[in-house]
Amino acid sequence: MRRRIQGRGIYYRISAGAYTGWWVGEYYPKAFLRGEYLTTVYHPQRTLTFPADKNVTCFRFGTDGAVGSTRTVRFAKPSNAPFDRRAIVNGRPMCKITAGALTGYWVWAGDVLTDGR
């Protein structure tokens, strides 16, 4: 079970083993739920902006939620890309790019600006 505990963040309830019934905090990359959760789909798609002169890693995931490939990009000037969904993927808020060389890749929302933020 994945649950937000007020004032504490996201926690998981352990359902089997020696720690059954205990709660453990979500902390990427040590403790997270694998795969895509809490997806919001945007129609029409939105635009995200990669910052200038910063390495940003983009991820492509397999059907089991494991990282299939990564690609690190760096732009001299701020660069835009369209995205059509935002979700928690492997414990991190991410956006899925829908056009250009990064089509199908996810980018951590903390590395880019979305909707001017």
PDB file of C-alpha atoms in Angstrom:
ATOM      1  CA  MET A   1       0.000   0.000   0.000  1.00  0.00           C
ATOM      2  CA  ARG A   2       1.285   3.468  -0.914  1.00  0.00           C
ATOM      3  CA  ARG A   3      -0.055   6.323   1.176  1.00  0.00           C
ATOM      4  CA  ARG A   4       0.690   9.971   1.942  1.00  0.00           C
ATOM      5  CA  ILE A   5       1.036  10.531   5.683  1.00  0.00           C
ATOM      6  CA  GLN A   6       0.299  14.134   6.640  1.00  0.00           C
ATOM      7  CA  GLY A   7       3.472  16.023   7.467  1.00  0.00           C
ATOM      8  CA  ARG A   8       5.656  13.004   6.664  1.00  0.00           C
ATOM      9  CA  GLY A   9       5.509  12.331   2.910  1.00  0.00           C
ATOM     10  CA  ILE A  10       4.830   9.094   1.015  1.00  0.00           C
ATOM     11  CA  TYR A  11       5.085   5.757   2.832  1.00  0.00           C
ATOM     12  CA  TYR A  12       4.643   2.079   1.905  1.00  0.00           C
ATOM     13  CA  ARG A  13       3.115  -0.531   4.172  1.00  0.00           C
ATOM     14  CA  ILE A  14       5.056  -3.776   4.099  1.00  0.00           C
ATOM     15  CA  SER A  15       2.760  -6.745   3.493  1.00  0.00           C
ATOM     16  CA  ALA A  16       5.039  -9.779   3.914  1.00  0.00           C
ATOM     17  CA  GLY A  17       8.122 -10.941   5.747  1.00  0.00           C
ATOM     18  CA  ALA A  18       9.685  -9.993   9.065  1.00  0.00           C
ATOM     19  CA  TYR A  19       8.510  -6.369   8.796  1.00  0.00           C
ATOM     20  CA  THR A  20       4.846  -7.046   7.944  1.00  0.00           C
ATOM     21  CA  GLY A  21       2.698  -4.104   8.992  1.00  0.00           C
ATOM     22  CA  TRP A  22       5.596  -1.628   9.243  1.00  0.00           C
ATOM     23  CA  TRP A  23       5.659   1.563   7.174  1.00  0.00           C
ATOM     24  CA  VAL A  24       8.749   2.649   5.235  1.00  0.00           C
ATOM     25  CA  GLY A  25       9.227   6.093   3.671  1.00  0.00           C
ATOM     26  CA  GLU A  26       9.513   6.506  -0.082  1.00  0.00           C
ATOM     27  CA  TYR A  27      13.036   7.609  -0.839  1.00  0.00           C
ATOM     28  CA  TYR A  28      14.356   7.353  -4.400  1.00  0.00           C
ATOM     29  CA  PRO A  29      16.491   5.361  -5.246  1.00  0.00           C
ATOM     30  CA  LYS A  30      16.352   3.200  -2.083  1.00  0.00           C
ATOM     31  CA  ALA A  31      12.592   2.656  -1.571  1.00  0.00           C
ATOM     32  CA  PHE A  32      10.040   3.257  -4.331  1.00  0.00           C
ATOM     33  CA  LEU A  33       7.163   1.630  -6.162  1.00  0.00           C
ATOM     34  CA  ARG A  34       8.313   0.458  -9.586  1.00  0.00           C
ATOM     35  CA  GLY A  35       6.288   1.574 -12.595  1.00  0.00           C
ATOM     36  CA  GLU A  36       3.930   4.419 -13.504  1.00  0.00           C
ATOM     37  CA  TYR A  37       1.343   5.627 -10.971  1.00  0.00           C
ATOM     38  CA  LEU A  38      -1.031   8.554 -10.491  1.00  0.00           C
ATOM     39  CA  THR A  39      -0.905   9.450 -14.172  1.00  0.00           C
ATOM     40  CA  THR A  40      -2.392  12.708 -15.441  1.00  0.00           C
ATOM     41  CA  VAL A  41      -2.902  12.852 -19.221  1.00  0.00           C
ATOM     42  CA  TYR A  42      -3.023  16.280 -20.875  1.00  0.00           C
ATOM     43  CA  HIS A  43      -5.213  17.086 -23.909  1.00  0.00           C
ATOM     44  CA  PRO A  44      -3.898  19.202 -25.495  1.00  0.00           C
ATOM     45  CA  GLN A  45      -0.313  18.425 -24.626  1.00  0.00           C
ATOM     46  CA  ARG A  46       1.783  20.894 -22.630  1.00  0.00           C
ATOM     47  CA  THR A  47       5.290  22.263 -23.005  1.00  0.00           C
ATOM     48  CA  LEU A  48       8.273  21.726 -20.735  1.00  0.00           C
ATOM     49  CA  THR A  49      11.518  23.693 -20.876  1.00  0.00           C
ATOM     50  CA  PHE A  50      15.012  22.294 -20.450  1.00  0.00           C
ATOM     51  CA  PRO A  51      17.260  24.863 -18.717  1.00  0.00           C
ATOM     52  CA  ALA A  52      20.349  26.214 -20.466  1.00  0.00           C
ATOM     53  CA  ASP A  53      23.779  24.719 -19.696  1.00  0.00           C
ATOM     54  CA  LYS A  54      22.545  21.929 -17.426  1.00  0.00           C
ATOM     55  CA  ASN A  55      22.878  18.178 -17.937  1.00  0.00           C
ATOM     56  CA  VAL A  56      19.450  16.533 -17.811  1.00  0.00           C
ATOM     57  CA  THR A  57      19.006  12.764 -17.922  1.00  0.00           C
ATOM     58  CA  CYS A  58      15.969  11.354 -19.733  1.00  0.00           C
ATOM     59  CA  PHE A  59      14.743   7.787 -19.184  1.00  0.00           C
ATOM     60  CA  ARG A  60      12.979   5.159 -21.240  1.00  0.00           C
ATOM     61  CA  PHE A  61      11.309   2.410 -19.189  1.00  0.00           C
ATOM     62  CA  GLY A  62      10.471  -1.198 -19.966  1.00  0.00           C
ATOM     63  CA  THR A  63       7.028  -2.695 -19.394  1.00  0.00           C
ATOM     64  CA  ASP A  64       8.144  -3.887 -15.940  1.00  0.00           C
ATOM     65  CA  GLY A  65       9.130  -0.331 -14.922  1.00  0.00           C
ATOM     66  CA  ALA A  66      12.872  -1.008 -15.137  1.00  0.00           C
ATOM     67  CA  VAL A  67      15.033   1.599 -16.855  1.00  0.00           C
ATOM     68  CA  GLY A  68      15.539   0.487 -20.455  1.00  0.00           C
ATOM     69  CA  SER A  69      17.813   3.294 -21.615  1.00  0.00           C
ATOM     70  CA  THR A  70      18.937   6.756 -20.632  1.00  0.00           C
ATOM     71  CA  ARG A  71      19.989   9.796 -22.583  1.00  0.00           C
ATOM     72  CA  THR A  72      21.666  12.867 -21.132  1.00  0.00           C
ATOM     73  CA  VAL A  73      21.075  16.163 -22.925  1.00  0.00           C
ATOM     74  CA  ARG A  74      22.479  19.666 -22.498  1.00  0.00           C
ATOM     75  CA  PHE A  75      21.298  22.714 -24.418  1.00  0.00           C
ATOM     76  CA  ALA A  76      23.164  26.022 -24.855  1.00  0.00           C
ATOM     77  CA  LYS A  77      19.843  27.921 -24.654  1.00  0.00           C
ATOM     78  CA  PRO A  78      16.565  26.972 -22.937  1.00  0.00           C
ATOM     79  CA  SER A  79      14.864  24.367 -25.126  1.00  0.00           C
ATOM     80  CA  ASN A  80      11.196  23.332 -25.238  1.00  0.00           C
ATOM     81  CA  ALA A  81       9.632  19.908 -25.686  1.00  0.00           C
ATOM     82  CA  PRO A  82       5.976  18.839 -25.697  1.00  0.00           C
ATOM     83  CA  PHE A  83       4.701  16.374 -23.077  1.00  0.00           C
ATOM     84  CA  ASP A  84       1.330  14.689 -22.744  1.00  0.00           C
ATOM     85  CA  ARG A  85       1.469  13.061 -19.331  1.00  0.00           C
ATOM     86  CA  ARG A  86       2.830  13.509 -15.866  1.00  0.00           C
ATOM     87  CA  ALA A  87       3.098  10.587 -13.437  1.00  0.00           C
ATOM     88  CA  ILE A  88       5.010   9.167 -10.525  1.00  0.00           C
ATOM     89  CA  VAL A  89       7.455   6.795 -12.230  1.00  0.00           C
ATOM     90  CA  ASN A  90       9.669   4.685 -10.006  1.00  0.00           C
ATOM     91  CA  GLY A  91       9.010   7.035  -7.102  1.00  0.00           C
ATOM     92  CA  ARG A  92       9.700  10.333  -8.879  1.00  0.00           C
ATOM     93  CA  PRO A  93       7.399  12.879 -10.566  1.00  0.00           C
ATOM     94  CA  MET A  94       8.145  12.697 -14.291  1.00  0.00           C
ATOM     95  CA  CYS A  95       6.876  14.026 -17.642  1.00  0.00           C
ATOM     96  CA  LYS A  96       6.688  11.986 -20.878  1.00  0.00           C
ATOM     97  CA  ILE A  97       8.025  13.752 -23.975  1.00  0.00           C
ATOM     98  CA  THR A  98       5.931  13.320 -27.133  1.00  0.00           C
ATOM     99  CA  ALA A  99       7.965  14.743 -30.043  1.00  0.00           C
ATOM    100  CA  GLY A 100      11.479  15.189 -31.359  1.00  0.00           C
ATOM    101  CA  ALA A 101      14.598  13.152 -30.628  1.00  0.00           C
ATOM    102  CA  LEU A 102      13.381  12.441 -27.067  1.00  0.00           C
ATOM    103  CA  THR A 103       9.958  11.037 -28.030  1.00  0.00           C
ATOM    104  CA  GLY A 104       8.950   8.365 -25.517  1.00  0.00           C
ATOM    105  CA  TYR A 105      11.499   9.422 -22.906  1.00  0.00           C
ATOM    106  CA  TRP A 106      10.558  10.529 -19.401  1.00  0.00           C
ATOM    107  CA  VAL A 107      12.296  13.435 -17.658  1.00  0.00           C
ATOM    108  CA  TRP A 108      12.303  14.138 -13.921  1.00  0.00           C
ATOM    109  CA  ALA A 109      10.010  17.129 -13.318  1.00  0.00           C
ATOM    110  CA  GLY A 110      12.591  18.653 -10.957  1.00  0.00           C
ATOM    111  CA  ASP A 111      15.086  19.054 -13.829  1.00  0.00           C
ATOM    112  CA  VAL A 112      12.763  21.024 -16.152  1.00  0.00           C
ATOM    113  CA  LEU A 113      10.219  23.823 -16.024  1.00  0.00           C
ATOM    114  CA  THR A 114       6.591  22.941 -16.690  1.00  0.00           C
ATOM    115  CA  ASP A 115       3.894  25.559 -17.104  1.00  0.00           C
ATOM    116  CA  GLY A 116       6.422  28.250 -16.200  1.00  0.00           C
ATOM    117  CA  ARG A 117       7.412  26.624 -12.874  1.00  0.00           C
TER     118      ARG A 117
END
